[in-house]
Coordinates of C-alpha atoms and ligand atoms in Angstrom, one line a residue:
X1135 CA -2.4 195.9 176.9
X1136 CA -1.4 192.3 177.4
X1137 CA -1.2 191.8 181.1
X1138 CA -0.2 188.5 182.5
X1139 CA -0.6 187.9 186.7
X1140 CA 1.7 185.6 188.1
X1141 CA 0.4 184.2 191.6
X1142 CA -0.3 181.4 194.4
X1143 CA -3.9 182.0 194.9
X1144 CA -6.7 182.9 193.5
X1145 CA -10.3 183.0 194.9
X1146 CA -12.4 180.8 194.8
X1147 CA -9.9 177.8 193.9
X1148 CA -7.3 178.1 196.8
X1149 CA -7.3 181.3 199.3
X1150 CA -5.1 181.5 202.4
X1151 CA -6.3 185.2 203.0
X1152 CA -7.0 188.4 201.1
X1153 CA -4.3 187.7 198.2
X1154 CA -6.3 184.9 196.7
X1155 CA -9.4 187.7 197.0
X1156 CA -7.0 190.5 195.2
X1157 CA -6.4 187.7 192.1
X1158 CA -10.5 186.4 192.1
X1159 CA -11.3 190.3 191.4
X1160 CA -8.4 192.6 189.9
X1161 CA -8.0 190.0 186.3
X1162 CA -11.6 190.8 185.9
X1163 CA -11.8 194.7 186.5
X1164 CA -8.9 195.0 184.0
X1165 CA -10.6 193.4 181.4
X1166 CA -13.1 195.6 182.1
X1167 CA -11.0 198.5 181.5
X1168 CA -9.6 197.1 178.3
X1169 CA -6.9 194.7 179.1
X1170 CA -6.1 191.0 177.8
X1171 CA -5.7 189.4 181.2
X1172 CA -4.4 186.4 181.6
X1173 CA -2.8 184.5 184.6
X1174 CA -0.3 182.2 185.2
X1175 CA -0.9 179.8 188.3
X1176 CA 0.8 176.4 190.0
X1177 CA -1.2 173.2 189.3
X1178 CA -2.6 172.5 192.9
X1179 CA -5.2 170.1 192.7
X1180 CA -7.9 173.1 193.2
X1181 CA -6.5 174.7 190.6
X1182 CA -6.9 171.9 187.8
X1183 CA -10.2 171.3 188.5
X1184 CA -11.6 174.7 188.8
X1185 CA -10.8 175.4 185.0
X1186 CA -12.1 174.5 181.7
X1187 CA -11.0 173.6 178.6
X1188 CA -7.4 173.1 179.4
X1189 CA -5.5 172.4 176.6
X1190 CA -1.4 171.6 176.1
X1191 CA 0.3 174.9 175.5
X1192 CA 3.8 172.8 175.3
X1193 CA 5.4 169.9 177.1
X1194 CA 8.7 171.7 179.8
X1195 CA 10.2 168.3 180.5
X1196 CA 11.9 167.7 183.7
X1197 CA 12.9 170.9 185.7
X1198 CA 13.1 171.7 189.3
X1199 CA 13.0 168.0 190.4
X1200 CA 10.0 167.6 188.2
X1201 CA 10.0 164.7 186.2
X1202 CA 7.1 166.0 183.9
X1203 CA 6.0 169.4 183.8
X1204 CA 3.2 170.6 180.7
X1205 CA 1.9 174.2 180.6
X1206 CA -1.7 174.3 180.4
X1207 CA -4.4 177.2 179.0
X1208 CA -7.9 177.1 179.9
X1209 CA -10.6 179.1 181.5
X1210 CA -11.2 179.1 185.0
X1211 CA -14.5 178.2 185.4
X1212 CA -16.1 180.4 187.6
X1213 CA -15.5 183.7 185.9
X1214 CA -14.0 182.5 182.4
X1215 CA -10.6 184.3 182.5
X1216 CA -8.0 182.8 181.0
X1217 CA -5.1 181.2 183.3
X1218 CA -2.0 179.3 182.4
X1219 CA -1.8 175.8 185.0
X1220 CA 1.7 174.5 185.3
X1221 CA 1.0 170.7 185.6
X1222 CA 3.8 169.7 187.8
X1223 CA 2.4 166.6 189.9
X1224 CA 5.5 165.9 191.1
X1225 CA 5.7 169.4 192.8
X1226 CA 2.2 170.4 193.1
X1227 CA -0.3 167.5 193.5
X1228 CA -0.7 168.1 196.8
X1229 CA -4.0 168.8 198.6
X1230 CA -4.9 172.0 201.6
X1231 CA -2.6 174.8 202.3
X1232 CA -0.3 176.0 199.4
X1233 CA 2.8 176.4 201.5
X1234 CA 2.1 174.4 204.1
X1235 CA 2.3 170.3 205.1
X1236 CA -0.6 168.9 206.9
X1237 CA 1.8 169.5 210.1
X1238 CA 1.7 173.3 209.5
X1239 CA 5.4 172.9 208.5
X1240 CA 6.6 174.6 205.1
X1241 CA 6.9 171.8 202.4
X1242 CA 10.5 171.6 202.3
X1243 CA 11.1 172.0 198.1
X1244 CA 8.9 175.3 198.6
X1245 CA 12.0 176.8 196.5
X1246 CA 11.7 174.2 193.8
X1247 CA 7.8 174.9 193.9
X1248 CA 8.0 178.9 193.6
X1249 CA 11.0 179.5 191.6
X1250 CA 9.2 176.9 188.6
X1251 CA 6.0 179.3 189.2
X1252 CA 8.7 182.4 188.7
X1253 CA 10.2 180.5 185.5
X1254 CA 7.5 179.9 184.0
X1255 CA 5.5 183.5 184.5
X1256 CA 9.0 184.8 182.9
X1257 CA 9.6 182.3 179.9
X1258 CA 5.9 183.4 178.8
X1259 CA 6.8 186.9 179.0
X1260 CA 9.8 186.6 177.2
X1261 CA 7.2 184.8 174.0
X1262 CA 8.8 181.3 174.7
X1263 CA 6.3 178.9 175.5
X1264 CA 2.8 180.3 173.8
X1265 CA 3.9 181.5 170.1
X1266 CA 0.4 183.2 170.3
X1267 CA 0.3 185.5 173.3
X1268 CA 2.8 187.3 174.8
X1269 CA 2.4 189.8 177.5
X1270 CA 3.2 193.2 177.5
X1271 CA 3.6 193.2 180.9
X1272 CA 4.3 190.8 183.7
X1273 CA 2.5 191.3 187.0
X1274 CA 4.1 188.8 190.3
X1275 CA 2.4 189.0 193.1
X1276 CA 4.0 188.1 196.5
X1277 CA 7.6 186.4 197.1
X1278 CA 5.4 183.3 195.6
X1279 CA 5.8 184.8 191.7
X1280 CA 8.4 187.4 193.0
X1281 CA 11.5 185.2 190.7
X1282 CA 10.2 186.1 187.9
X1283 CA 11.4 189.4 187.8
X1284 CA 14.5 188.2 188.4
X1285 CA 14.3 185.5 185.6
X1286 CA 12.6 188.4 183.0
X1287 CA 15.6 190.9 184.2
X1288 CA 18.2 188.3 183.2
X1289 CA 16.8 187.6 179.7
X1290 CA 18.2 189.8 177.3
X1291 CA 15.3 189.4 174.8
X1292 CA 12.6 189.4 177.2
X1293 CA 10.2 192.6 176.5
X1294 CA 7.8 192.5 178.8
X1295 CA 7.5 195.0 181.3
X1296 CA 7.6 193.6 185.2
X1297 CA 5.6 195.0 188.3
X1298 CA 5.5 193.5 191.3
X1299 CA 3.2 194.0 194.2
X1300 CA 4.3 193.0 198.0
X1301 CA 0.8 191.7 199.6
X1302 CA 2.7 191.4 202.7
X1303 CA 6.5 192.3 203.2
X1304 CA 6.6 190.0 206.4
X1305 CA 6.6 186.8 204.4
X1306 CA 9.6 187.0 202.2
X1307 CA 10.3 183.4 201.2
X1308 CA 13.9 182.8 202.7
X1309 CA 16.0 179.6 201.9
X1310 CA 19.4 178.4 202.2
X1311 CA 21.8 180.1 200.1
X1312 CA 23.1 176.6 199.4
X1313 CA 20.2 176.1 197.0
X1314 CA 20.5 179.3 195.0
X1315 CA 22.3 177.4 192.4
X1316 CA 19.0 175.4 191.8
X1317 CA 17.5 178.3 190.6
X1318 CA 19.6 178.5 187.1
X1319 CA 20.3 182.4 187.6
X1320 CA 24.0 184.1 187.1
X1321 CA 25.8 183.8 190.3
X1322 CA 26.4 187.8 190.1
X1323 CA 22.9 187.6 191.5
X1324 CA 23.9 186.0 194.9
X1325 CA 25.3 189.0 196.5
X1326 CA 23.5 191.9 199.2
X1327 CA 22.8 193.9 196.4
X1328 CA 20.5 191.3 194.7
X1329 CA 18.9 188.2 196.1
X1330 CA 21.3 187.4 199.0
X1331 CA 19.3 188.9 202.5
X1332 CA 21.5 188.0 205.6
X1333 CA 23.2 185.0 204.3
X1334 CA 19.9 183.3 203.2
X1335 CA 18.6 183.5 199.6
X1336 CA 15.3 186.0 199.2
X1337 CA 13.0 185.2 196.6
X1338 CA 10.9 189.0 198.3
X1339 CA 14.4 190.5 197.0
X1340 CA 13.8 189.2 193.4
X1341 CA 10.4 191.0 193.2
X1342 CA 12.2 194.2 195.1
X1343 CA 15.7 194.5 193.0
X1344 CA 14.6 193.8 189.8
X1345 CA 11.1 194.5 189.0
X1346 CA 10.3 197.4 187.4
X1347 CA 7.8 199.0 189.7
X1348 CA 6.7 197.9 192.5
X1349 CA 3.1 198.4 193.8
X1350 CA 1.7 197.8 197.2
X1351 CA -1.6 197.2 198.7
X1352 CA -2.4 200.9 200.1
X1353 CA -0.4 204.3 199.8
X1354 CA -0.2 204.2 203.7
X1355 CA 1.6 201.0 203.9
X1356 CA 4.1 202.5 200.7
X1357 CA 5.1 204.7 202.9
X1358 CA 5.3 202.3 205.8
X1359 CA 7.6 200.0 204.2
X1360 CA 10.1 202.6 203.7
X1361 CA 10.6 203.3 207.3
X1362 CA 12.5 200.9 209.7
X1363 CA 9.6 199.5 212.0
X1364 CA 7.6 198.8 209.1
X1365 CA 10.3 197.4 206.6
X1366 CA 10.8 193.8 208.0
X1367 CA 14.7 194.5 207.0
X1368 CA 14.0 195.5 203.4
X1369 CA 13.1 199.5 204.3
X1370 CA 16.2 200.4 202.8
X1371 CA 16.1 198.5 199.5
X1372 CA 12.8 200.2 199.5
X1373 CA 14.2 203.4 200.0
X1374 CA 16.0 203.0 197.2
X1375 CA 13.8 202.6 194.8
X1376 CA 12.4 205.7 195.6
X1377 CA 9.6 206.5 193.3
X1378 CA 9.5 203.5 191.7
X1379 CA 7.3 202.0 194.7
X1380 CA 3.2 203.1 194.9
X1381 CA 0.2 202.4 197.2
X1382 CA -2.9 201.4 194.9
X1383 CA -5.6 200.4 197.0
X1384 CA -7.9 196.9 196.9
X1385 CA -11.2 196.9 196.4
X1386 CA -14.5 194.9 197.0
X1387 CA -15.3 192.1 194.8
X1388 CA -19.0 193.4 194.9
X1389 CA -20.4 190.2 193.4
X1390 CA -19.3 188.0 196.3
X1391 CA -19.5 191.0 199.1
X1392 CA -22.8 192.3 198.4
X1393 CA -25.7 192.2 201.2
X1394 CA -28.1 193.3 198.9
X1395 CA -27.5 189.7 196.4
X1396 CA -25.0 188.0 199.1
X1397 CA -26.9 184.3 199.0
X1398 CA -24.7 182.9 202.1
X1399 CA -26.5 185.4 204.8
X1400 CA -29.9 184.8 206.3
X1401 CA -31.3 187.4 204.6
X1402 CA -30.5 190.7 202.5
X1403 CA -30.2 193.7 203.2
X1404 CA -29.6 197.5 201.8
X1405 CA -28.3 201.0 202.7
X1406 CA -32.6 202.0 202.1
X1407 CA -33.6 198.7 203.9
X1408 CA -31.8 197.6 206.8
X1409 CA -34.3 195.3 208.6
X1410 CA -32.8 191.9 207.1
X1411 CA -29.5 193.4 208.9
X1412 CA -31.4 192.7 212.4
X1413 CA -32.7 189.2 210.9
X1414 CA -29.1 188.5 210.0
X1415 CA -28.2 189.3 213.8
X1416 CA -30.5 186.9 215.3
X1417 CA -29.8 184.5 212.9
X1418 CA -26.2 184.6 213.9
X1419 CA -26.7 184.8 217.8
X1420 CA -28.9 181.7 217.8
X1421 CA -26.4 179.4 215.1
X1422 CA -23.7 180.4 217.9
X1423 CA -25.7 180.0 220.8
X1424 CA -25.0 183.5 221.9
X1425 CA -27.9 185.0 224.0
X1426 CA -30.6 186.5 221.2
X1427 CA -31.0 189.8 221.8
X1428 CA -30.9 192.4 219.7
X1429 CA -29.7 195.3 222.0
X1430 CA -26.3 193.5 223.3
X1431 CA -23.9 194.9 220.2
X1432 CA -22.1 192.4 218.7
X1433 CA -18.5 192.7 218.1
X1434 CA -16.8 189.9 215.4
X1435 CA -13.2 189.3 214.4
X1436 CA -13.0 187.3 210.6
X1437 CA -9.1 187.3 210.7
X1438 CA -6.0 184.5 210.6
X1439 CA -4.3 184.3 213.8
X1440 CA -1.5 185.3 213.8
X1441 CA 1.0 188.4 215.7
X1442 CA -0.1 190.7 212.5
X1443 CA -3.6 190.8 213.6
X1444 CA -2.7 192.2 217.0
X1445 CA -5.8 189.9 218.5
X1446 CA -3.8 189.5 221.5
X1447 CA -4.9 192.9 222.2
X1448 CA -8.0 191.6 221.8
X1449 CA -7.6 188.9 224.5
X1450 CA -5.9 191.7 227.0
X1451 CA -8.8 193.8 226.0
X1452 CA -11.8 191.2 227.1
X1453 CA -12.4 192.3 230.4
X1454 CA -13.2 195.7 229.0
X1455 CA -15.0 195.1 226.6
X1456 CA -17.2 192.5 228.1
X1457 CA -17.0 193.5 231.7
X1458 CA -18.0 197.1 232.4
X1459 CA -21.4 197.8 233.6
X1460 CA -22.2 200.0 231.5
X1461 CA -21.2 198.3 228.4
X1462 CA -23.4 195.2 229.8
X1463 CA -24.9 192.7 227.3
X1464 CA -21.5 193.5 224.4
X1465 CA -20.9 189.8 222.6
X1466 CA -17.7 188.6 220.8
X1467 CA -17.5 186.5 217.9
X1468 CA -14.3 185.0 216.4
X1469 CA -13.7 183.2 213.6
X1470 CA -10.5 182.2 212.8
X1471 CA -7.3 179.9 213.3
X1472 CA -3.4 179.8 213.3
X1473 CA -1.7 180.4 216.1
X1474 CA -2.1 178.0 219.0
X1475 CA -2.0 180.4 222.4
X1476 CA -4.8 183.2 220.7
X1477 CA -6.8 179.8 219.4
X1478 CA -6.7 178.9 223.4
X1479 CA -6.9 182.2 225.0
X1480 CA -10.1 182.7 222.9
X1481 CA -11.5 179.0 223.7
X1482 CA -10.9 179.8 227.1
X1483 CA -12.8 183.4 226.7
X1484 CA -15.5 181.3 225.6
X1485 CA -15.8 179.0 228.2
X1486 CA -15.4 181.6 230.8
X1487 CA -18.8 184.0 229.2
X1488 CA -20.6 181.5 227.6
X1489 CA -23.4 183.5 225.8
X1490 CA -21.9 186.3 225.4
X1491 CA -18.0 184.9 223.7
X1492 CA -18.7 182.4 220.7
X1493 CA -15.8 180.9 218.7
X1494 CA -15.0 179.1 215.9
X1495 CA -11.5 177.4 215.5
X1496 CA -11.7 176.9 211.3
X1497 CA -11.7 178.4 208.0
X1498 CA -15.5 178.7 206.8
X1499 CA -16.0 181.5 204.1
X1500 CA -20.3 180.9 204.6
X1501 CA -19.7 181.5 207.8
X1502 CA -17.3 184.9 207.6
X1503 CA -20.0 186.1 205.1
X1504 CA -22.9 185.6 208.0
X1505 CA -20.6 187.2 210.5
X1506 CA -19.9 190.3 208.4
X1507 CA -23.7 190.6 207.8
X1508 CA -24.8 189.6 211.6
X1509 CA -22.3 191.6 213.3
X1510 CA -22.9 195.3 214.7
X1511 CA -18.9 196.0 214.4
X1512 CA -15.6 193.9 213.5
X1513 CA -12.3 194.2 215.0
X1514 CA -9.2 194.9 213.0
X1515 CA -6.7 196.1 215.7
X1516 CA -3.3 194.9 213.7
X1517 CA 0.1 195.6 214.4
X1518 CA 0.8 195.8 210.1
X1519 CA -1.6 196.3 207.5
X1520 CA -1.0 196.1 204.3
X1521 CA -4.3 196.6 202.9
X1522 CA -6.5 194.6 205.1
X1523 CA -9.7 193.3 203.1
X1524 CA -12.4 192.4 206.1
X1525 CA -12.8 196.2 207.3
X1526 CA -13.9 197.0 203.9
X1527 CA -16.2 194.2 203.2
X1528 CA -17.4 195.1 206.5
X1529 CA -18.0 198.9 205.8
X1530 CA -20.2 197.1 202.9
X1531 CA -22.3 195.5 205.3
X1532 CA -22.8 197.8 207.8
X1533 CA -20.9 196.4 209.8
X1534 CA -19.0 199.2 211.7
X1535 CA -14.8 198.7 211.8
X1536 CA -12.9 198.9 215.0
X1537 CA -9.5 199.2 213.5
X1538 CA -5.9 200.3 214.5
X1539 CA -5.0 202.9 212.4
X1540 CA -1.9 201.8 210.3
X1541 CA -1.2 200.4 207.2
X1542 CA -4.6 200.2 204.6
X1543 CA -6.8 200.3 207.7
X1544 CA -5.8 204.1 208.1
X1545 CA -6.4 205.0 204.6
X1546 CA -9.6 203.1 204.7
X1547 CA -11.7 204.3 208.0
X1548 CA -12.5 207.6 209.1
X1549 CA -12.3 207.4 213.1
X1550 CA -15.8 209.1 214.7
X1551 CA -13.8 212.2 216.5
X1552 CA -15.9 214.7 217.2
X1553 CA -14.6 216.8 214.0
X1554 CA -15.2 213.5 211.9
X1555 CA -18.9 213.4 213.1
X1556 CA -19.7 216.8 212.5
X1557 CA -18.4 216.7 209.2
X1558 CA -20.8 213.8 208.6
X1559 CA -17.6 212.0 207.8
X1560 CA -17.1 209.6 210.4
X1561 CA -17.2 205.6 209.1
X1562 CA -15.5 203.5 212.5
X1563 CA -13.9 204.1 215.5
X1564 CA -9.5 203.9 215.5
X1565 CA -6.8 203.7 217.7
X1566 CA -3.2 204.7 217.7
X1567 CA -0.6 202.8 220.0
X1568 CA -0.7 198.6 219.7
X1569 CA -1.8 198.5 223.4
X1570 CA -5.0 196.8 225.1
X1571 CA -5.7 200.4 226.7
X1572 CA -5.9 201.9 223.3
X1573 CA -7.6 199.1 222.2
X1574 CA -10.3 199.2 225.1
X1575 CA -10.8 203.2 224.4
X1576 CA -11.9 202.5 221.2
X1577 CA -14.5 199.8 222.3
X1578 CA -15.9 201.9 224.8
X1579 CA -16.4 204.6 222.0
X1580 CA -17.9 202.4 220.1
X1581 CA -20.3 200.7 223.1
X1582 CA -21.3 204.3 223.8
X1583 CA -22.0 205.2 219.8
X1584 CA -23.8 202.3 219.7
X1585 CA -26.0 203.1 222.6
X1586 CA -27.4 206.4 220.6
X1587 CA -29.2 204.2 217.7
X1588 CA -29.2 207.4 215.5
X1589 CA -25.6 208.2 215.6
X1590 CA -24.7 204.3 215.0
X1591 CA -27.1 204.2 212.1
X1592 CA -25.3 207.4 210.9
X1593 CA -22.0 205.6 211.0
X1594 CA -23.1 202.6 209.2
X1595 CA -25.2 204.1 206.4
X1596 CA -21.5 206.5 205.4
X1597 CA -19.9 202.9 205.4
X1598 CA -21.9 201.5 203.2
X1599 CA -21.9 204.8 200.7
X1600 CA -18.2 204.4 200.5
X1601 CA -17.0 203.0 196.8
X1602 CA -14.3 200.6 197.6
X1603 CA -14.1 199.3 193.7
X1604 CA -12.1 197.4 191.7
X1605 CA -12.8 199.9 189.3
X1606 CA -11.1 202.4 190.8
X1607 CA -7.8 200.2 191.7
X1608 CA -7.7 198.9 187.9
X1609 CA -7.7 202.6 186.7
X1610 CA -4.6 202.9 188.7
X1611 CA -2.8 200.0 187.5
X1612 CA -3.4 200.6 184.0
X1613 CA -2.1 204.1 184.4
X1614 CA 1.2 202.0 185.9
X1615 CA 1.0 199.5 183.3
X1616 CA 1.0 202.5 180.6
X1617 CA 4.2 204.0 182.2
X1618 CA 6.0 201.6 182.5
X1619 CA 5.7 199.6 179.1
X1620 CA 6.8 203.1 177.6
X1621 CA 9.9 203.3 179.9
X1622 CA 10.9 200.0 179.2
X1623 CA 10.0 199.2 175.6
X1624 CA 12.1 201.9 174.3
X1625 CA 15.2 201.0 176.3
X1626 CA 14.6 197.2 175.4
X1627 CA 14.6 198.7 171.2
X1628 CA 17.8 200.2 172.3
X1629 CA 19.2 196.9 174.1
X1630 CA 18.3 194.8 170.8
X1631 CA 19.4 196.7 168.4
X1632 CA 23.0 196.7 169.9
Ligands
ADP3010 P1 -4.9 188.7 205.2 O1 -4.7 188.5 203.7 O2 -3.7 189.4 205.8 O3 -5.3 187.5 205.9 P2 -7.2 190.4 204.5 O4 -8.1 191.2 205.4 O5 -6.6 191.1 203.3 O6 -6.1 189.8 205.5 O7 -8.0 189.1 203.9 C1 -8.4 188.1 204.6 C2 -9.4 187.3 203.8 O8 -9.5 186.0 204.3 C3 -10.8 187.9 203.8 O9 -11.5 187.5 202.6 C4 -11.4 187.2 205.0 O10 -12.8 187.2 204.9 C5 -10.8 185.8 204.9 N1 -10.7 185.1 206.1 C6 -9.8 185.2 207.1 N2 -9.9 184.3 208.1 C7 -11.0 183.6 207.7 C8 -11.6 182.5 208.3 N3 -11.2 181.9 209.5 N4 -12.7 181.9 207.6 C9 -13.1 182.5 206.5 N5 -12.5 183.5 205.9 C10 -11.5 184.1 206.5
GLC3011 C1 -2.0 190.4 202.6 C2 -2.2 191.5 203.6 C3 -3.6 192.2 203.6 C4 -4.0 192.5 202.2 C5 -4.0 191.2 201.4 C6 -4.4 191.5 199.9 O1 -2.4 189.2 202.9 O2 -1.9 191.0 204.9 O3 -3.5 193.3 204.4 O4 -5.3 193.0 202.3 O5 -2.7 190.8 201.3 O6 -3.7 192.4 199.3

């Protein structure tokens, strides 16, 4: 099974959040499970230098306002899979964020950018551009890669197979209409039954309309999506592809999230020996200048700012969490950036309980690694979540999750009920309505379980029992990749033979 990922990110090169962790992990657990994985990635300047060996695979000339674009094939250096690197300086030598100019601004070809990443991923399933490999199937990930299924579904002799996996359906890469004839696709595709969404051009509604299956992040947000206040305006093109869309779950890279081996924390730590946990607590109170003690529990958010993460029910929540009597001594820890009111209310939080609020305005992956292991609990109270990657590294780490339960954070924590706990089932503490009271409940419960050391211990150790693999998730997407190359193979015999 020749399996080719198309995709923005991948971990450790360039990672905006958990989709660059999903393509640093996955390539590697299918090889492990007997595929030839391979990916196909844009030529940011991360991206070039993280891989070895890159040799010409063939020249493209000038498309999409590139003047010189040359398909590259190396390893990447860190884990020695294989990865195509479109060398497009023109469109892609550009340092930091992906999408983003240093103003936080979209860079304003991002169409010309993606759609040569979707080209590309497509002409090299089709067996154009590398005479010696040609996928069986074509994995796009995100509205970055999603034009390629569009590209593959217009190419009569194209054979490969496409899935396509929505990391997040709230980012759906819109652009003017205008521009769709940049894109060098039929014009039949312009139209609210394909790409058009609104009167804008959607490269989401590429990955959605013409792939052929769709996977998402967790079998909770699947069936999310399909509903109205979950489907961002695409629930009913979800709908309709009834069966066609799945949940298969992320997993844990466990050779970067691992506090038994995890070289970034003060010091490790197992289910069977838990004191370097405590070490890794003091060690983070004192880098932060939070009082050192070891009773006060320690809550920690690792998250991007933004409305998703529901952190202003966080900020509502404060005075609960760090003002009742009885809860005395609880400590916050945020690390995180984006938007610009949470990045002040939390500054302000800060200034206002110094000691006991700590944060840090930045992206710093040591740093989220000593949280996870320092922290007594992390807080994931989200308003959508596709999978959501922190709770289960958490979980890991002993580290208990404070979560909302929708999306992948539902399928991923068991809530301490009373039921849960007596069925020694019990992993973190939920909450149901995306409100700071709900929100405050669920601290309290977890203040007061962490005030009876034996029941918290309890909680943590059936965290870190859970298996949260890659394993697992690959299993499941070969399975898909199996299917579907026997549904569409046969049709695509038929197709040529005509
Ligand atoms: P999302 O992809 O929606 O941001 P996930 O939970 O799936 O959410 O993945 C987030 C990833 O980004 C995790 O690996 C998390 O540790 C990391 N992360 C988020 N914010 C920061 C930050 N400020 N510093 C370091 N790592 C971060
Ligand atoms: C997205 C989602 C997140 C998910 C990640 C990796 O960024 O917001 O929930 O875990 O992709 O699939």
């Amino acid at each position: 099974m020749k399996v080719l990922h198309a995709a923005a990110e991948v971990f450790p090169l360039v990672k905006t959040g958990g989709l660059a962790d999903v393509l640093g992990a996955l390539p590697e657990a299918l090889i492990a499970a007997g595929a030839d994985v391979r990916l196909v990635l844009p030529g940011l300047p991360a991206i070039l230098k993280g891989m070895n060996a890159l040799q010409v695979v063939c020249d493209l000339g000038a498309v999409f306002g590139a003047g010189r674009v040359t398909l590259r094939l190396g390893q990447m250096a860190h884990n020695q899979v294989a990865a195509y690197v479109i060398d497009a300086p023109y469109l892609y030598q550009r340092p930091g964020n992906p999408y983003l100019m240093p103003n936080g601004h979209e860079w304003p070809d991002n169409l010309q950018r993606f759609a040569l990443l979707g080209w590309v991923a497509a002409h090299l399933a089709a067996g154009e551009l590398d005479l010696d490999w040609t996928p069986d199937v074509l994995h796009a990930h995100d509205w970055h890669a999603a034009l390629a299924c569009a590209y593959v579904a217009c190419h009569p002799a194209s054979r490969a197979a496409t899935v396509y996996t929505i990391h997040n359906l709230a980012y759906q890469g819109l652009f003017t209409q205008d521009d769709f004839h940049l894109l060098g696709l039929p014009s039949r595709l312009m139209v609210p039954v394909g790409l058009e969404f609104h009167g804008q051009l959607s490269f989401m509604k590429a990955g959605l309309k013409y792939a052929d299956r769709i996977t998402t992040v967790s079998p909770n947000y699947a069936r999310e999506i399909a509903t109205e206040p979950f489907g961002c305006g695409l629930d009913g093109v979800i709908r309709a592809r009834g069966t066609d869309v799945s949940g298969i779950l992320n997993g844990v890279d466990g050779a970067v999230w691992n506090p038994a081996t995890d070289r970034l924390i003060a010091a490790p730590y197992s289910i069977l020996a838990l004191d370097g946990k405590a070490l890794c607590k003091t060690a983070l109170q004192q880098e932060l200048g939070l009082t050192v003690e070891a009773s006060a529990p320690l809550f920690s958010v690792v998250s991007r700012l933004t409305s998703q993460k529901g952190l202003d029910l966080l900020i509502d929540a404060l005075p609960s969490l760090l003002g009742v009597a009885e809860s005395g001594g609880a400590q916050l820890v945020v690390l995180g950036n984006g938007d610009p009111a949470l990045e002040a209310a939390f500054v302000d939080a800060a200034a206002v309980h110094p000691g006991c609020v700590a944060v840090r305005l930045a992206y710093d992956e040591a740093l989220a690694h000593r949280i996870m292991a320092g922290a007594d609990a992390i807080l994931v109270p989200s308003r959508f979540e596709p999978c959501g990657l922190t709770q289960l590294y958490a979980l890991r780490y002993g580290t208990v999750p404070v979560v909302r339960q929708v999306g992948g954070l539902a399928d991923t924590v068991v809530d301490a009920t009373h039921a849960a706990l007596l069925d020694d089932q019990a992993t973190g503490f939920m909450f149901g309505p995306a409100t700071p009271v709900a929100l405050a409940d669920a601290l309290q419960n977890a203040i007061s379980a962490y005030r009876r050391p034996d029941l918290w211990r309890q909680i943590m150790a059936r965290g870190m029992a859970q298996n949260f693999s890659w394993d697992l998730a690959a299993t499941h997407y070969m399975a898909l990749y199996r299917d579907v190359v026997q549904e569409v193979s046969p049709a695509l015999d038929v197709k040529t033979s005509l």
